[in-house]
């Protein structure tokens, strides 16, 4: 997916190139402003012995200073914005109370060492207090801007997600309305077809009954927010029974879930779209078929789900959510209800694994 992005939207060191460019311009602006303030108030400026655009003077006064600040800023940015992105802002502010003095002390010591090594000057004596105050002020300024920008991005993503969810909800409501127009008519048709099947074709009668149960469950799913895991698995098993009639011995099913977890409540129709995706896009094209494994377990008070197949797998996993309706809708439901998401990874020895936790 990254390869299809415009150049300025691609990432370097984990940052979009356009954002990195803005970051560099930000540093150049403040570095030049600081350089200009120092130079204009110097004796050499008053005597006409220096220029604002003298590169050596620029590097001597602020160049090394701001290069080191930028280098030290990156790991703090990565920690707060990437690694701890789920932390609340109050916790991040508390962490800044520790990181700010650490940033200032490390910068000051490294800056003095580099300046002494290459022969550049730096403040000495009591004047060194400015090399504490100004870096601390700059730290607060830059991370104030970084957090504001990150909050803006999160808010835009939230607005976009809410818009997508409204669209999904509208489609679901329309589907539910259509399903409720006359469901009994549909069930009566199933019963009529089942009654017309000769007694010797009991298997066909059984399949029709299971198909009828699938429609009943789908109607129920449009009317309730939660069902027991037991009910969801019963629905999944009926769906898989029908698929096994189509694939015969080409489809192998394995379900691993402890009995005491089956009373847990989950959103209805959560697993079936994922299993259907594994069958349709993973196994159906293979002559030998394959295996679907469903593993459900509890860890750290969260219910974990893993649906894996031994199918063809997916190379570009990020693009899946741009195409598949079932996976996209499930991902949106998880994000809205549990602030969780679907994780796609390679299954061993081959195929795809879909996992999530609620």
XYZ file of C-alpha atoms in Angstrom:
358
model
C 0.000 0.000 0.000
C 2.906 2.346 0.821
C 4.271 1.988 -2.729
C 1.069 3.453 -4.194
C 1.291 6.617 -2.099
C 2.596 9.935 -3.480
C 6.266 10.576 -2.674
C 5.513 13.151 0.017
C 3.168 10.713 1.814
C 5.792 7.964 2.092
C 7.667 7.491 5.365
C 11.285 7.981 6.318
C 12.393 7.034 9.845
C 8.727 6.414 10.631
C 7.696 9.979 9.688
C 5.907 11.053 6.504
C 8.306 12.879 4.184
C 6.034 15.949 4.125
C 5.973 16.002 7.951
C 9.751 15.542 8.074
C 10.152 18.482 5.691
C 7.952 20.672 7.915
C 9.970 19.535 10.961
C 13.241 20.556 9.229
C 11.805 23.933 8.176
C 10.636 24.468 11.781
C 14.150 23.816 13.073
C 15.800 25.988 10.385
C 13.454 28.874 11.173
C 14.168 28.882 14.904
C 17.864 28.199 14.386
C 18.184 31.135 11.980
C 16.091 33.374 14.265
C 18.355 32.521 17.215
C 21.468 32.990 15.044
C 20.188 36.371 13.850
C 19.470 37.532 17.421
C 22.982 36.563 18.559
C 24.747 37.968 15.484
C 22.937 41.329 15.367
C 23.751 41.925 19.033
C 27.446 41.024 18.626
C 30.443 43.331 18.395
C 31.465 41.819 15.036
C 28.088 42.798 13.543
C 28.357 46.382 14.744
C 31.817 46.634 13.232
C 30.699 45.045 9.973
C 32.927 41.992 10.368
C 30.262 39.305 10.037
C 27.161 38.366 8.040
C 23.907 36.587 8.830
C 24.607 34.164 5.979
C 28.094 33.082 6.997
C 27.709 29.264 7.129
C 30.678 28.742 9.463
C 29.346 31.345 11.887
C 25.876 29.800 11.639
C 27.213 26.327 12.501
C 29.326 27.804 15.302
C 26.486 29.710 16.964
C 23.451 27.441 16.449
C 24.045 24.779 13.772
C 25.550 22.088 15.998
C 23.129 23.104 18.771
C 19.965 22.467 16.720
C 21.288 19.382 14.939
C 21.810 17.745 18.343
C 18.354 18.884 19.506
C 16.779 17.272 16.419
C 18.667 13.995 16.958
C 17.608 13.826 20.628
C 14.012 14.748 19.765
C 13.463 11.772 17.456
C 13.626 8.938 20.073
C 11.332 10.924 22.406
C 8.892 11.500 19.535
C 8.989 7.769 18.661
C 8.377 6.794 22.296
C 5.451 9.151 22.921
C 3.730 9.255 19.529
C 4.350 5.709 18.308
C 5.212 3.332 21.158
C 2.923 4.897 23.786
C 0.286 6.261 21.401
C -2.543 4.665 23.425
C -1.496 6.475 26.610
C -3.715 9.286 27.823
C -2.295 12.798 27.453
C -2.180 13.235 31.236
C 0.217 10.273 31.505
C 2.307 11.630 28.634
C 2.591 15.002 30.380
C 3.811 13.250 33.538
C 6.412 11.457 31.432
C 7.519 14.798 29.960
C 8.337 15.974 33.480
C 11.010 13.255 33.530
C 12.086 13.529 29.895
C 12.491 17.333 29.776
C 15.384 17.615 32.292
C 16.918 14.452 30.829
C 16.770 16.008 27.344
C 18.381 19.247 28.583
C 21.195 17.540 30.522
C 22.070 15.094 27.733
C 21.950 17.828 25.091
C 24.129 20.198 27.161
C 26.816 17.610 27.904
C 26.974 16.296 24.335
C 26.899 19.831 22.887
C 29.783 21.011 25.061
C 31.803 17.912 24.228
C 31.244 18.303 20.446
C 32.047 22.030 20.539
C 35.281 21.392 22.456
C 36.194 18.596 20.054
C 35.737 20.628 16.834
C 36.912 23.941 18.271
C 33.580 25.813 18.399
C 32.712 28.060 21.302
C 29.996 27.659 23.924
C 28.809 29.471 27.024
C 30.786 29.197 30.228
C 30.457 30.048 33.907
C 27.128 31.342 35.169
C 26.089 32.035 31.564
C 25.571 28.277 31.164
C 22.189 28.740 32.775
C 20.988 29.927 29.340
C 21.894 26.486 27.994
C 19.356 25.086 30.446
C 16.566 27.619 30.078
C 16.521 27.907 26.259
C 16.625 24.130 25.487
C 13.900 23.525 28.097
C 11.766 26.262 26.516
C 12.405 24.855 23.037
C 11.536 21.325 24.221
C 8.184 22.541 25.567
C 7.490 24.506 22.384
C 8.252 21.717 19.916
C 6.425 18.968 21.806
C 3.464 21.277 22.365
C 3.256 21.627 18.568
C 3.866 17.890 17.979
C 1.125 16.846 20.425
C -1.290 19.423 18.981
C -0.665 18.125 15.469
C -1.014 14.498 16.611
C -4.285 15.344 18.392
C -5.524 16.946 15.150
C -4.665 13.777 13.176
C -6.396 11.549 15.751
C -9.479 13.766 15.668
C -9.571 13.678 11.853
C -9.275 9.884 11.944
C -12.082 9.712 14.503
C -14.324 11.893 12.328
C -13.532 9.736 9.279
C -14.189 6.530 11.254
C -17.503 7.858 12.572
C -18.520 8.727 9.010
C -17.680 5.216 7.819
C -19.545 3.710 10.772
C -22.619 5.820 10.003
C -22.523 4.491 6.442
C -22.168 0.906 7.679
C -24.944 1.440 10.228
C -27.260 2.833 7.541
C -26.597 -0.160 5.290
C -27.168 -2.517 8.230
C -30.452 -0.800 9.083
C -31.615 -1.055 5.474
C -30.626 -4.739 5.401
C -32.474 -5.315 8.671
C -35.577 -3.596 7.328
C -35.477 -5.742 4.212
C -35.032 -8.872 6.337
C -37.993 -7.939 8.502
C -40.405 -7.224 5.641
C -41.808 -10.716 5.845
C -39.374 -13.224 7.411
C -42.140 -15.714 8.116
C -42.811 -15.933 4.404
C -39.184 -17.024 3.888
C -39.367 -19.607 6.694
C -42.661 -20.951 5.346
C -41.026 -21.365 1.932
C -38.175 -23.321 3.545
C -40.709 -25.520 5.352
C -42.644 -26.065 2.118
C -39.469 -27.055 0.242
C -38.410 -29.324 3.104
C -41.814 -31.034 3.178
C -41.642 -31.678 -0.557
C -38.309 -33.489 -0.271
C -38.785 -37.293 -0.342
C -38.096 -39.071 2.982
C -35.172 -40.926 1.444
C -33.377 -37.566 0.961
C -33.205 -36.838 4.678
C -29.775 -35.212 4.264
C -31.218 -32.607 1.906
C -34.039 -31.935 4.384
C -31.386 -31.436 7.102
C -29.419 -28.961 4.950
C -32.570 -26.940 4.237
C -33.287 -26.810 7.975
C -29.762 -25.572 8.669
C -30.074 -22.915 5.964
C -33.346 -21.793 7.551
C -31.567 -21.563 10.935
C -28.881 -19.366 9.372
C -31.485 -16.876 8.207
C -33.162 -16.897 11.621
C -29.860 -16.115 13.316
C -29.082 -13.316 10.856
C -32.468 -11.748 11.623
C -31.771 -12.038 15.357
C -28.324 -10.476 14.838
C -29.956 -7.367 13.380
C -32.076 -6.934 16.537
C -29.625 -7.518 19.416
C -26.228 -6.081 20.357
C -24.752 -9.159 22.026
C -25.169 -12.923 21.879
C -23.417 -15.690 23.770
C -20.313 -17.203 22.255
C -22.202 -20.497 22.328
C -24.900 -19.129 19.992
C -22.318 -17.605 17.670
C -20.412 -20.896 17.447
C -23.625 -22.828 16.752
C -24.324 -20.448 13.878
C -20.744 -20.813 12.615
C -20.983 -24.617 12.783
C -24.202 -24.616 10.725
C -22.546 -22.340 8.172
C -19.497 -24.628 8.029
C -21.694 -27.720 7.665
C -23.169 -26.195 4.521
C -19.725 -25.255 3.221
C -18.470 -28.801 3.875
C -21.255 -30.148 1.691
C -19.845 -27.997 -1.085
C -16.158 -28.734 -0.525
C -16.576 -32.320 0.795
C -13.247 -33.709 2.057
C -11.382 -30.660 0.738
C -12.431 -28.642 3.809
C -11.159 -29.541 7.281
C -12.396 -27.699 10.367
C -10.810 -27.415 13.814
C -12.439 -25.475 16.675
C -10.633 -24.993 19.993
C -12.549 -23.209 22.737
C -12.966 -24.015 26.414
C -16.505 -24.799 27.560
C -16.501 -22.161 30.323
C -15.935 -19.407 27.727
C -19.095 -20.159 25.772
C -21.262 -17.988 28.016
C -19.180 -14.899 27.198
C -21.146 -12.209 25.329
C -19.897 -10.995 21.950
C -21.371 -9.015 19.033
C -23.374 -11.287 16.702
C -22.079 -12.208 13.233
C -18.518 -11.471 14.323
C -16.808 -14.699 13.254
C -18.716 -15.790 10.161
C -17.434 -12.989 7.827
C -13.840 -13.840 8.804
C -14.342 -17.566 8.230
C -16.088 -16.877 4.929
C -13.100 -14.741 3.891
C -10.705 -17.605 4.704
C -12.734 -20.067 2.658
C -13.492 -17.791 -0.281
C -10.096 -16.119 -0.706
C -7.825 -18.656 0.981
C -8.980 -22.200 0.202
C -11.530 -22.212 -2.629
C -8.909 -21.870 -5.391
C -6.810 -24.793 -4.093
C -7.543 -28.181 -5.632
C -6.519 -29.955 -2.440
C -8.517 -27.557 -0.256
C -7.221 -26.926 3.241
C -7.925 -26.429 6.912
C -9.720 -23.709 8.888
C -8.722 -23.416 12.555
C -10.723 -21.392 15.088
C -8.977 -20.778 18.412
C -10.657 -18.801 21.197
C -9.028 -18.245 24.570
C -8.942 -15.762 27.430
C -5.786 -13.877 28.402
C -5.396 -10.868 30.705
C -9.193 -10.452 30.994
C -9.563 -10.260 27.219
C -11.170 -12.756 24.878
C -8.780 -13.586 22.049
C -9.864 -14.939 18.666
C -7.681 -16.525 15.986
C -9.049 -17.691 12.621
C -6.328 -19.271 10.507
C -6.329 -21.117 7.205
C -3.827 -23.076 5.125
C -4.798 -21.278 1.938
C -2.930 -19.108 -0.547
C -2.275 -16.295 1.956
C -2.111 -12.565 1.269
C 1.028 -10.594 0.429
C -0.358 -7.054 0.576
C -2.332 -7.296 3.811
C -2.974 -3.553 4.124
C -4.914 -3.478 0.831
C -7.380 -6.136 2.052
C -9.430 -3.553 3.955
C -9.800 -1.463 0.799
C -11.590 -4.300 -1.008
C -13.277 -6.770 1.346
C -16.637 -5.669 2.781
C -16.787 -8.404 5.451
C -13.320 -7.726 6.851
C -13.758 -3.942 6.678
C -17.110 -3.999 8.483
C -15.745 -6.307 11.197
C -12.700 -4.053 11.633
C -14.938 -0.988 12.004
C -17.178 -2.751 14.554
C -14.172 -3.761 16.668
C -12.696 -0.250 16.563
C -15.991 1.357 17.546
C -17.057 -1.104 20.259
C -13.732 -2.176 21.784
C -11.053 0.196 20.417
C -9.513 -3.004 19.046
C -8.718 -4.011 15.482
C -8.109 -6.961 13.178
C -4.533 -8.187 12.863
C -3.517 -10.057 9.719
C -0.393 -12.230 9.740
C 1.083 -15.194 7.886
C -0.030 -18.584 9.122
C 2.465 -21.439 9.491
C 3.329 -23.273 7.283
C 1.161 -21.280 4.856
C -2.043 -19.285 4.647
C -3.444 -16.375 6.626
C -4.174 -15.799 10.319
C -6.763 -13.240 11.437
C -6.660 -12.343 15.108
C -8.285 -9.836 17.458
C -9.141 -9.381 21.127
C -12.183 -7.882 22.887
